Coordinates of C-alpha atoms in Angstrom, one line a residue:
Chain L
X16 CA 78.7 73.3 67.5
X17 CA 78.6 76.5 65.7
X18 CA 81.1 78.0 63.5
X19 CA 82.8 80.2 66.1
X20 CA 82.8 78.0 69.1
X21 CA 84.9 75.3 67.4
X22 CA 88.3 76.9 67.9
X23 CA 88.1 80.1 69.8
X24 CA 91.4 82.0 70.3
X25 CA 91.8 83.9 73.5
X26 CA 93.7 86.9 74.5
X27 CA 94.5 87.6 78.1
X28 CA 94.8 91.0 79.8
X29 CA 95.9 91.4 83.4
X30 CA 94.2 94.5 84.9
X31 CA 95.4 95.0 88.5
X32 CA 95.5 91.3 89.3
X33 CA 97.6 89.9 92.1
X34 CA 98.8 87.2 89.6
X35 CA 96.8 84.5 91.2
X36 CA 94.2 84.3 88.4
X37 CA 96.8 85.0 85.8
X38 CA 98.8 82.0 86.6
X39 CA 95.7 79.9 86.7
X40 CA 94.8 81.2 83.2
X41 CA 98.2 80.1 82.1
X42 CA 97.8 76.8 83.9
X43 CA 94.8 76.1 81.7
X44 CA 97.1 76.0 78.7
X45 CA 99.7 73.6 80.3
X46 CA 99.6 69.8 80.2
X47 CA 97.3 69.0 83.1
X48 CA 94.4 71.1 81.8
X49 CA 95.6 71.5 78.2
X50 CA 92.8 73.6 76.5
X51 CA 94.8 73.6 73.3
X52 CA 93.5 70.2 72.6
X53 CA 90.1 71.9 72.0
X54 CA 91.7 74.3 69.6
X55 CA 91.8 77.1 72.1
X56 CA 95.0 79.1 71.6
X57 CA 96.4 82.0 73.6
X58 CA 97.4 84.8 71.3
X59 CA 99.0 88.1 72.0
X60 CA 97.4 89.9 69.1
X61 CA 93.9 91.3 69.7
X62 CA 93.1 91.1 66.0
X63 CA 93.5 87.3 66.2
X64 CA 91.4 86.9 69.2
X65 CA 87.7 85.9 69.7
X66 CA 87.6 85.9 73.5
X67 CA 89.1 88.4 75.9
X68 CA 90.0 87.1 79.3
X69 CA 90.4 89.8 81.9
X70 CA 91.9 89.1 85.3
X71 CA 92.1 91.6 88.2
X72 CA 90.2 94.8 88.8
X73 CA 90.6 97.9 86.7
X74 CA 92.2 101.2 87.4
X75 CA 92.1 104.3 85.3
X76 CA 95.3 103.5 83.4
X77 CA 94.4 99.9 82.7
X78 CA 90.9 100.9 81.6
X79 CA 92.3 102.7 78.6
X80 CA 94.5 99.8 77.6
X81 CA 91.6 97.3 78.0
X82 CA 89.3 99.5 75.8
X83 CA 91.9 99.6 73.1
X84 CA 92.3 95.8 73.1
X85 CA 88.6 95.3 73.1
X86 CA 88.0 97.7 70.2
X87 CA 90.7 96.0 68.1
X88 CA 89.1 92.6 68.4
X89 CA 87.0 91.5 65.4
X90 CA 83.3 90.8 65.8
X91 CA 81.8 88.6 67.1
X92 CA 83.7 88.8 70.4
X93 CA 83.1 87.8 74.0
X94 CA 84.6 89.0 77.3
X95 CA 85.2 86.7 80.3
X96 CA 85.9 88.4 83.6
X97 CA 88.1 85.8 85.5
X98 CA 88.1 85.9 89.3
X99 CA 86.3 88.1 91.8
X100 CA 88.5 91.1 91.2
X101 CA 87.6 91.3 87.5
X102 CA 83.9 90.9 88.5
X103 CA 83.7 93.6 91.2
X104 CA 87.2 94.7 92.3
X105 CA 87.0 92.0 95.0
X106 CA 89.2 92.5 98.0
X107 CA 90.7 95.6 96.4
X108 CA 87.3 97.2 95.7
X109 CA 88.0 99.8 98.4
X110 CA 91.5 100.7 97.3
X111 CA 92.0 104.3 96.2
X112 CA 93.4 103.4 92.8
X113 CA 90.7 101.0 91.7
X114 CA 87.6 101.7 89.5
X115 CA 86.1 98.2 90.1
X116 CA 85.5 95.2 87.9
X117 CA 86.3 94.8 84.2
X118 CA 82.7 95.9 83.3
X119 CA 83.6 99.5 84.3
X120 CA 85.6 99.7 81.1
X121 CA 84.1 97.2 78.6
X122 CA 80.9 95.0 78.4
X123 CA 81.4 91.6 80.0
X124 CA 79.6 88.4 78.9
X125 CA 80.7 85.8 81.4
X126 CA 81.8 86.2 85.1
X127 CA 84.0 83.4 86.5
X128 CA 83.9 83.3 90.3
X129 CA 86.8 82.5 92.6
X130 CA 89.8 83.9 94.3
X131 CA 91.9 82.7 92.6
X132 CA 89.5 81.3 90.0
X133 CA 90.2 77.6 89.5
X134 CA 91.3 76.3 86.0
X135 CA 88.2 74.2 85.7
X136 CA 86.0 77.3 86.3
X137 CA 88.0 79.3 83.8
X138 CA 87.6 76.6 81.1
X139 CA 83.9 76.5 81.9
X140 CA 83.8 80.3 81.4
X141 CA 85.6 80.1 78.1
X142 CA 83.2 77.3 76.9
X143 CA 80.2 79.6 77.8
X144 CA 81.8 82.5 76.0
X145 CA 82.3 80.3 72.9
X146 CA 78.6 79.6 72.8
X147 CA 78.0 83.3 73.2
X148 CA 80.1 83.9 70.1
X149 CA 77.8 81.6 68.1
X150 CA 74.7 83.4 69.5
X151 CA 76.2 86.8 68.6
X152 CA 77.0 85.6 65.1
X153 CA 73.5 84.2 64.7
X154 CA 72.0 87.5 65.8
X155 CA 74.3 89.4 63.4
X156 CA 73.1 87.2 60.5
X157 CA 69.5 87.6 61.4
X158 CA 69.9 91.4 61.5
X159 CA 71.6 91.4 58.2
X160 CA 68.8 89.2 56.7
X161 CA 66.1 91.5 58.1
X162 CA 68.0 94.5 56.6
X163 CA 68.1 92.9 53.2
X164 CA 64.4 92.0 53.3
X165 CA 63.6 95.6 54.3
X166 CA 65.6 97.0 51.4
X167 CA 63.8 94.6 49.0
X168 CA 60.4 95.6 50.3
X169 CA 61.3 99.3 49.8
Chain S
X38 CA 124.8 107.7 62.0
X39 CA 122.5 105.9 64.4
X40 CA 119.1 107.3 65.2
X41 CA 117.6 107.3 68.6
X42 CA 114.1 106.2 69.1
X43 CA 111.9 105.3 72.0
X44 CA 110.0 101.9 71.9
X45 CA 107.3 101.4 74.5
X46 CA 107.5 97.9 75.9
X47 CA 104.1 96.8 77.3
X48 CA 101.8 96.9 79.1
X49 CA 100.0 94.3 77.0
X50 CA 102.4 91.9 75.2
X51 CA 102.8 88.3 74.6
X52 CA 105.9 87.7 76.6
X53 CA 104.8 88.3 80.1
X54 CA 101.4 87.8 81.6
X55 CA 101.8 90.9 83.6
X56 CA 101.5 94.5 82.5
X57 CA 105.0 95.8 83.0
X58 CA 105.7 99.0 81.1
X59 CA 109.2 100.2 80.1
X60 CA 110.2 103.0 77.7
X61 CA 113.2 101.6 75.8
X62 CA 115.5 104.3 74.3
X63 CA 117.2 102.5 71.5
X64 CA 120.0 103.4 69.0
X65 CA 119.5 101.1 66.0
X66 CA 118.9 97.8 67.7
X67 CA 120.7 98.5 70.9
X68 CA 119.0 99.7 74.1
X69 CA 120.8 102.7 75.6
X70 CA 118.4 103.4 78.4
X71 CA 115.3 101.8 79.9
X72 CA 112.8 103.9 81.8
X73 CA 110.2 102.1 83.9
X74 CA 106.8 103.5 84.6
X75 CA 104.5 102.1 87.3
X76 CA 100.8 102.2 87.7
X77 CA 99.0 99.6 85.7
X78 CA 98.8 97.2 88.6
X79 CA 99.0 99.8 91.4
X80 CA 96.0 99.3 93.7
X81 CA 97.1 101.1 96.8
X82 CA 96.6 98.1 99.2
X83 CA 99.0 99.6 101.8
X84 CA 96.3 102.2 102.5
X85 CA 93.8 99.5 103.0
X86 CA 95.6 98.5 106.3
X87 CA 94.1 101.6 107.9
X88 CA 90.5 100.5 107.4
X89 CA 90.8 96.7 107.9
X90 CA 90.9 94.8 111.1
X91 CA 94.5 93.8 111.7
X92 CA 93.5 90.1 111.9
X93 CA 91.6 90.3 108.6
X94 CA 94.4 92.2 106.8
X95 CA 96.4 89.1 106.4
X96 CA 94.0 88.2 103.5
X97 CA 95.0 91.5 101.8
X98 CA 98.7 91.0 102.5
X99 CA 98.4 87.5 100.9
X100 CA 97.1 89.2 97.7
X101 CA 100.1 91.5 97.3
X102 CA 101.1 88.8 94.9
X103 CA 99.5 85.5 93.9
X104 CA 102.8 83.7 93.4
X105 CA 104.5 84.3 96.7
X106 CA 101.1 84.7 98.4
X107 CA 102.0 82.5 101.4
X108 CA 105.2 84.3 102.2
X109 CA 103.5 87.7 102.0
X110 CA 100.9 86.5 104.5
X111 CA 103.7 85.0 106.6
X112 CA 105.7 88.3 106.6
X113 CA 102.7 90.3 107.6
X114 CA 101.8 87.8 110.4
X115 CA 105.4 87.8 111.6
X116 CA 105.5 91.6 111.9
X117 CA 102.2 91.7 113.9
X118 CA 103.4 88.7 116.1
X119 CA 106.6 90.6 116.7
X120 CA 104.7 93.7 117.9
X121 CA 102.4 91.6 120.1
X122 CA 105.3 89.5 121.4
X123 CA 103.5 86.3 120.6
X124 CA 105.5 83.1 121.0
X125 CA 104.5 80.7 118.3
X126 CA 104.3 76.9 118.9
X127 CA 107.2 75.2 117.2
X128 CA 105.0 73.0 115.0
X129 CA 103.5 76.2 113.5
X130 CA 107.0 77.4 112.7
X131 CA 107.9 74.1 110.9
X132 CA 104.6 74.1 109.0
X133 CA 105.3 77.6 107.8
X134 CA 108.8 76.6 106.6
X135 CA 107.3 73.6 104.7
X136 CA 104.7 75.8 102.9
X137 CA 107.2 78.5 102.3
X138 CA 109.7 76.2 100.7
X139 CA 106.9 74.5 98.6
X140 CA 106.0 78.0 97.4
X141 CA 109.6 78.6 96.4
X142 CA 109.6 75.4 94.4
X143 CA 106.4 76.3 92.7
X144 CA 107.6 79.8 92.0
X145 CA 110.9 78.7 90.5
X146 CA 109.2 76.1 88.4
X147 CA 106.8 78.7 87.1
X148 CA 109.7 81.0 86.3
X149 CA 111.6 78.3 84.5
X150 CA 108.6 77.7 82.3
X151 CA 108.2 81.4 81.5
X152 CA 111.9 81.7 80.7
X153 CA 111.7 78.7 78.3
X154 CA 108.6 80.4 76.7
X155 CA 110.6 83.7 76.4
X156 CA 113.4 82.0 74.4
X157 CA 110.8 80.1 72.3
X158 CA 111.1 76.6 73.7
X159 CA 107.5 75.8 74.3
X160 CA 107.9 72.1 75.1
X161 CA 110.3 73.0 77.9
X162 CA 107.7 75.5 79.2
X163 CA 105.1 72.8 79.4
X164 CA 107.4 70.3 81.1
X165 CA 108.2 72.8 83.9
X166 CA 104.6 73.5 84.4
X167 CA 103.7 69.9 84.4
X168 CA 106.0 69.4 87.4
X169 CA 104.6 72.5 89.0
X170 CA 101.1 71.0 89.0
X171 CA 102.4 68.3 91.4
X172 CA 103.4 71.0 93.9
X173 CA 100.0 72.6 93.5
X174 CA 98.4 69.3 94.2
X175 CA 100.2 69.2 97.6
X176 CA 98.9 72.7 98.3
X177 CA 95.4 71.6 97.4
X178 CA 95.7 68.5 99.6
X179 CA 97.0 70.4 102.6
X180 CA 95.2 73.7 102.4
X181 CA 92.3 73.4 99.9
X182 CA 93.7 76.2 97.7
X183 CA 95.9 76.0 94.7
X184 CA 97.6 79.4 94.5
X185 CA 96.1 81.5 97.3
X186 CA 95.4 79.4 100.3
X187 CA 95.0 81.7 103.4
X188 CA 96.6 79.2 105.7
X189 CA 98.8 81.6 107.6
X190 CA 97.3 83.7 110.3
X191 CA 98.4 86.0 113.0
X192 CA 99.4 83.6 115.8
X193 CA 100.2 80.5 113.7
X194 CA 98.7 78.6 110.9
X195 CA 95.1 77.5 110.2
X196 CA 95.6 73.9 109.2
X197 CA 97.8 71.0 110.4
X198 CA 99.4 68.3 108.2
X199 CA 98.8 64.7 109.3
X200 CA 101.4 61.9 108.9
X201 CA 99.9 60.7 105.6
X202 CA 100.1 64.1 104.1
X203 CA 103.7 64.5 105.1
X204 CA 104.5 61.1 103.5
X205 CA 102.8 62.1 100.3
X206 CA 104.8 65.3 100.2
X207 CA 108.0 63.4 100.6
X208 CA 107.0 61.0 97.8
X209 CA 106.0 63.8 95.5
X210 CA 109.2 65.7 96.1
X211 CA 111.2 62.6 95.2
X212 CA 109.3 62.4 92.0
X213 CA 109.7 66.1 91.2
X214 CA 113.4 66.1 92.1
X215 CA 114.0 63.2 89.8
X216 CA 112.1 64.6 86.8
X217 CA 113.7 67.9 87.3
X218 CA 117.1 66.4 86.6
X219 CA 115.9 65.7 83.1
X220 CA 114.6 69.2 82.6
X221 CA 117.8 70.6 84.1
X222 CA 119.9 68.8 81.5
X223 CA 118.1 70.6 78.8
X224 CA 118.4 74.0 80.5
X225 CA 122.1 73.6 81.3
X226 CA 123.5 71.8 78.3
X227 CA 121.2 72.3 75.3
X228 CA 123.2 74.3 72.8
X229 CA 120.4 76.6 71.7
X230 CA 119.3 77.3 75.3
X231 CA 122.9 78.0 76.5
X232 CA 123.3 80.3 73.4
X233 CA 120.4 82.5 74.6
X234 CA 121.6 82.7 78.2
X235 CA 125.4 82.5 78.5
X236 CA 127.1 85.9 78.7
X237 CA 123.8 87.8 78.4
X238 CA 123.2 90.5 80.9
X239 CA 126.3 90.2 83.1
X240 CA 126.1 91.8 86.5
X241 CA 129.3 91.7 88.5
X242 CA 129.2 91.2 92.3
X243 CA 130.2 94.9 92.9
X244 CA 127.5 96.1 90.6
X245 CA 124.9 93.8 92.1
X246 CA 125.7 95.0 95.6
X247 CA 125.8 98.7 94.7
X248 CA 122.6 98.5 92.8
X249 CA 120.9 96.8 95.7
X250 CA 120.0 93.6 94.0
X251 CA 118.5 90.8 96.2
X252 CA 117.8 87.1 96.0
X253 CA 118.8 84.8 93.2
X254 CA 119.8 87.9 91.2
X255 CA 122.5 88.7 93.8
X256 CA 123.4 85.1 94.5
X257 CA 124.0 84.5 90.8
X258 CA 126.7 87.2 90.9
X259 CA 128.5 85.4 93.7
X260 CA 127.2 87.1 96.8
X261 CA 125.8 84.5 99.3
X262 CA 123.2 86.7 100.9
X263 CA 120.0 84.9 102.1
X264 CA 117.6 86.1 104.7
X265 CA 116.8 82.6 105.7
X266 CA 120.2 82.5 107.4
X267 CA 118.9 85.0 109.9
X268 CA 116.9 82.1 111.2
X269 CA 113.3 83.3 111.2
X270 CA 110.5 80.7 111.7
X271 CA 112.2 77.4 112.0
X272 CA 115.1 78.1 109.6
X273 CA 117.4 78.6 112.6
X274 CA 117.1 74.9 113.4
X275 CA 117.5 73.7 109.8
X276 CA 120.5 73.6 107.6
X277 CA 119.9 76.0 104.8
X278 CA 122.1 75.5 101.7
X279 CA 122.8 78.8 100.0
X280 CA 123.2 78.4 96.3
X281 CA 125.5 80.9 94.5
X282 CA 127.2 81.1 91.1
X283 CA 130.0 83.4 90.0
X284 CA 129.2 84.3 86.4
X285 CA 126.4 86.8 87.0
X286 CA 124.9 86.3 83.6
X287 CA 121.4 85.0 82.6
X288 CA 122.7 81.5 82.6
X289 CA 123.9 81.8 86.2
X290 CA 120.6 83.2 87.3
X291 CA 118.9 80.2 85.7
X292 CA 121.3 77.8 87.3
X293 CA 120.9 79.3 90.8
X294 CA 117.2 79.0 90.7
X295 CA 117.3 75.5 89.5
X296 CA 119.7 74.4 92.2
X297 CA 117.5 76.3 94.8
X298 CA 114.6 73.9 93.9
X299 CA 116.8 71.0 95.1
X300 CA 117.9 73.0 98.1
X301 CA 114.2 73.6 99.0
X302 CA 113.4 70.0 98.6
X303 CA 116.3 69.3 101.0
X304 CA 115.0 71.8 103.5
X305 CA 111.5 70.3 103.4
X306 CA 113.0 66.8 104.0
X307 CA 114.8 68.1 107.1
X308 CA 111.7 69.9 108.3
X309 CA 109.5 66.9 107.9
X310 CA 112.1 64.7 109.7
X311 CA 112.2 67.1 112.7
X312 CA 108.7 68.5 112.9
X313 CA 107.6 68.4 116.6
X314 CA 104.1 67.6 117.7
X315 CA 101.9 70.1 119.4
X316 CA 99.6 73.1 118.8
X317 CA 99.6 75.0 115.5
X318 CA 98.5 78.4 116.8
X319 CA 98.2 80.5 119.8
X320 CA 95.2 82.6 120.9
X321 CA 95.5 86.2 119.9
X322 CA 94.1 88.6 122.4
X323 CA 94.1 92.4 122.4
X324 CA 95.5 94.8 119.8
X325 CA 99.0 95.5 118.6
X326 CA 100.8 98.7 119.8
X327 CA 104.2 99.5 118.5
X328 CA 106.3 98.9 115.4
X329 CA 108.2 96.1 113.7
X330 CA 110.5 95.5 110.8
X331 CA 110.6 92.1 109.4
X332 CA 112.6 90.7 106.5
X333 CA 112.3 87.3 104.9
X334 CA 113.5 85.5 101.9
X335 CA 111.0 85.1 99.1
X336 CA 111.6 83.2 95.9
X337 CA 112.6 86.5 94.3
X338 CA 114.7 87.7 97.2
X339 CA 114.6 89.7 100.4
X340 CA 111.2 91.2 101.2
X341 CA 110.8 93.8 103.9
X342 CA 107.7 94.4 106.0
X343 CA 107.1 97.4 108.2
X344 CA 104.0 97.4 110.4
X345 CA 103.1 100.2 112.8
X346 CA 100.2 100.0 115.2
X347 CA 98.7 102.3 117.7
X348 CA 96.7 100.0 120.0
X349 CA 93.5 100.2 118.0
X350 CA 92.4 97.3 115.8
X351 CA 93.4 99.2 112.7
X352 CA 97.0 99.5 111.8
X353 CA 98.6 102.9 111.4
X354 CA 100.9 101.9 108.5
X355 CA 101.7 98.8 106.6
X356 CA 104.6 99.0 104.2
X357 CA 106.0 96.2 102.1
X358 CA 109.2 96.5 100.0
X359 CA 109.2 93.6 97.6
X360 CA 112.2 91.9 96.0
X361 CA 111.3 92.9 92.4
X362 CA 111.3 96.6 93.4
X363 CA 114.8 96.2 94.8
X364 CA 115.9 94.4 91.6
X365 CA 114.7 97.2 89.3
X366 CA 117.9 99.2 89.3
X367 CA 119.8 96.1 88.4
X368 CA 117.4 95.3 85.6
X369 CA 117.8 98.8 84.1
X370 CA 121.5 98.3 84.3
X371 CA 121.6 94.9 82.5
X372 CA 119.3 96.1 79.8
X373 CA 121.7 98.9 78.7
X374 CA 123.8 98.0 75.7
X375 CA 121.8 94.8 74.9
X376 CA 119.9 94.2 71.7
X377 CA 116.2 94.6 71.6
X378 CA 115.6 90.9 70.9
X379 CA 117.2 90.1 74.2
X380 CA 115.0 92.3 76.2
X381 CA 112.3 89.8 77.1
X382 CA 114.7 87.2 78.3
X383 CA 116.7 89.8 80.3
X384 CA 113.5 91.0 82.0
X385 CA 112.5 87.5 82.8
X386 CA 115.9 86.7 84.4
X387 CA 115.2 89.0 87.3
X388 CA 111.9 87.0 87.8
X389 CA 109.8 90.1 87.8
X390 CA 106.6 90.3 89.8
X391 CA 104.9 93.5 88.8
X392 CA 102.0 92.9 91.1
X393 CA 104.4 92.8 94.0
X394 CA 106.3 95.9 92.8
X395 CA 103.3 98.2 92.3
X396 CA 101.1 96.8 95.1
Chain J
X54 CA 115.1 84.2 117.0
X55 CA 115.0 87.6 115.5
X56 CA 117.8 89.6 113.9
X57 CA 118.9 92.7 115.7
X58 CA 117.1 95.9 114.9
X59 CA 118.3 99.3 115.9
X60 CA 116.1 102.4 115.5
X61 CA 117.9 105.7 115.6
X62 CA 116.0 109.0 115.7
X63 CA 117.8 111.7 113.8
X64 CA 117.3 115.3 112.6
X65 CA 116.9 115.9 108.8
X66 CA 120.1 117.9 108.8
X67 CA 122.1 114.9 110.0
X68 CA 120.8 112.6 107.3
X69 CA 123.6 112.8 104.7
X70 CA 126.4 112.5 107.2
X71 CA 124.8 109.6 109.0
X72 CA 124.1 107.8 105.8
X73 CA 127.7 108.4 104.6
X74 CA 128.9 106.8 107.9
X75 CA 126.7 103.8 107.2
X76 CA 128.1 103.5 103.7
X77 CA 131.7 103.4 105.2
X78 CA 130.7 100.7 107.6
X79 CA 129.7 98.6 104.5
X80 CA 125.9 98.8 105.0
X81 CA 123.4 98.1 102.2
X82 CA 120.2 100.0 101.8
X83 CA 117.1 98.0 102.3
X84 CA 114.3 100.5 101.8
X85 CA 113.0 103.9 102.5
X86 CA 109.5 104.2 104.0
X87 CA 107.4 107.3 104.4
X88 CA 104.3 107.5 106.6
X89 CA 101.9 110.2 107.6
X90 CA 102.1 111.1 111.2
X91 CA 99.6 113.7 112.4
X92 CA 100.7 117.0 110.6
X93 CA 104.1 115.7 109.6
X94 CA 105.7 112.9 107.7
X95 CA 107.9 110.2 109.2
X96 CA 110.7 108.8 107.1
X97 CA 112.3 105.5 107.8
X98 CA 115.7 104.8 106.1
X99 CA 116.5 101.1 106.6
X100 CA 120.0 99.7 106.2
X101 CA 121.4 96.2 106.5
X102 CA 124.6 95.6 108.3
X103 CA 125.5 91.9 107.9
X104 CA 122.0 90.8 108.8
X105 CA 121.3 93.4 111.5
X106 CA 118.8 96.1 110.6
X107 CA 119.6 99.8 111.2
X108 CA 116.7 102.2 110.9
X109 CA 117.2 106.0 110.7
X110 CA 113.9 107.7 111.7
X111 CA 113.3 111.4 111.0
X112 CA 110.3 113.7 110.9
X113 CA 109.7 116.3 108.2
X114 CA 107.0 118.9 107.8
X115 CA 104.9 119.0 104.7
X116 CA 106.7 121.9 103.0
X117 CA 110.2 120.7 103.7
X118 CA 112.6 119.5 101.0
X119 CA 114.6 116.4 101.9
X120 CA 118.1 115.7 100.6
X121 CA 118.5 112.7 98.4
X122 CA 120.8 110.0 99.5
X123 CA 121.0 108.5 96.0
X124 CA 124.6 109.9 95.6
X125 CA 125.6 107.7 98.4
X126 CA 123.3 104.7 97.8
X127 CA 122.3 104.7 94.2
X128 CA 119.2 102.4 94.5
X129 CA 117.7 104.9 96.8
X130 CA 116.5 106.9 93.8
X131 CA 113.6 104.5 93.2
X132 CA 112.4 104.8 96.8
X133 CA 112.7 108.5 96.7
X134 CA 110.8 108.8 93.5
X135 CA 108.2 106.5 94.9
X136 CA 107.8 108.8 97.9
X137 CA 107.5 111.9 95.7
X138 CA 104.9 110.1 93.6
X139 CA 102.7 108.8 96.4
X140 CA 103.2 111.3 99.2
X141 CA 103.9 114.5 97.2
X142 CA 107.1 115.3 99.2
X143 CA 110.0 117.0 97.5
X144 CA 113.4 115.3 97.5
X145 CA 116.2 117.3 96.0
X146 CA 119.3 116.1 94.0
X147 CA 118.0 112.6 93.1
X148 CA 120.3 110.6 90.8
X149 CA 117.4 109.8 88.5
X150 CA 114.3 112.0 88.6
X151 CA 111.0 110.8 87.3
X152 CA 109.4 114.2 88.2
X153 CA 106.9 112.7 90.6
X154 CA 105.6 110.4 87.9
X155 CA 107.0 107.1 88.8
X156 CA 103.6 105.9 89.7
X157 CA 101.1 107.1 87.2
X158 CA 97.8 107.3 89.0
X159 CA 94.7 109.1 87.8
X160 CA 94.6 111.4 90.9
X161 CA 96.9 112.2 93.8
X162 CA 97.1 109.3 96.2
X163 CA 95.4 109.7 99.6
X164 CA 98.8 109.3 101.3
X165 CA 99.5 112.9 100.5
X166 CA 96.2 114.0 101.7
X167 CA 96.3 116.1 104.9
X168 CA 93.0 115.2 106.5
X169 CA 92.1 112.2 104.4
X170 CA 89.2 114.2 103.1
X171 CA 89.5 112.9 99.5
X172 CA 89.7 109.4 100.7
X173 CA 87.4 107.1 98.8

């Protein structure tokens, strides 16, 4: 287990969700599923968060908010699109006020299927995202190392 | 002299999972005015009715909101059935009542948890949601889904419940009812909880009526209005206890919802005792032509559905007025004159569903 | 069993007096619905009278201004602002005016669109 996947903190943003996936995200935190035992904590502050959980599709207004949250999160960070709406707009893809999935606004790392996504699937998605955090950190280190070597050579 | 300033509340904040946005005009710490703005969750799904087959649209109607999902599907189906003059088999009506009341229990438990979270009692939040999972298990057992289960359709329901399932439901409800008593004691007698709720955000009966409040919000102010009394589905054959309280404050709203869980358990017991045998759906032929107005009682209050069809397979207009929308004027009223620190609890006491409101 | 529903077609000019009459009878407002009908808009004002539903139906042309009923039934202001926002109709003398901005959408909603040309 890498440094970042040990206790990832998550932040949740509801795009234009119908609430179905939102309450399932919350259900992950409550006694039956209880992800807090793995050190996963739901925070309201983007600067404390490692993983961003997006539920629901995105409209023009929500896109701005989502970008702001994403930009405020420290690196390395990962994004999980929870549910079919966050993946593609789902059943609402044809609605006039929808842009589509979360990836219309920010880069997404993991897509969790389902309408509504089941807690087991959401937890699985968060675990995948936690590993991505480690990978991203390793890449970052490597880049830094290469840069240092390059400066030494010059 | 006090200075006026505007504090934007939302859309992303730790209190509510949903992006509600309010501009709070405050003088020092006191809210003088609250101005709502809508649009973060607005999808425009009413327009979708014009391009979806009326049979398929029930899936969209269910996703007006993921919490009262079943009842949205039911309201839409009832409106179309009304236009097409479909007579539903009695068993379908009873099954609808059972699922609807289970939805009410799950919604109220969810709300109680969120309220506990809003006043900072995390353990109580977890206890409420622990009970709620048992209701979700019933949903999963009978329909296959946990929150959105697509079991209601135009002309009846998709799935039947067998004797064993009904027995398990009764057993689970006994369990939940018993455990709830313990949670209730904390909500209704714990000093720190009572302190956060008693006398906060009082709405008198006159105010509630003139502001058009619905559901538990209205009943907590002493007005016993409940759409279930109009006897839709099988409610006409069942004894529906209407829970009211006189105080009209946050505590009363909490108390009403809690007692409504017991009332729902009672209704389900009656329904299971009387459920007749038979078919669970009728064949739907042809296309609807005409209009219908349907009202039903959701966990949050009266919901209104208007469907207009022109004889083609696409509807001309689908309109839904959700209970939270009707409760907004009352919310803006109870926020006035309260301190900023009370805002999250006050917003929660109307049991807001933003997804419903903005559609 | 279905509660009684009465639909009454009225002229825009009668609106305020009809609604005042319903207020005196002790009715409660349920909702206001606007829908596009060919070249005009159809408005449904729904009221509840002890469980029975009364619906006032009227037709307005796109350019017409409608009187607000929020002086009689206060909660009507939300529905009226919603209609202004989504349908682009003008409603005068609202108790609270959001200036057509109750719903903040990136572009005008297709409800307001005459031929549905901009529908996506």
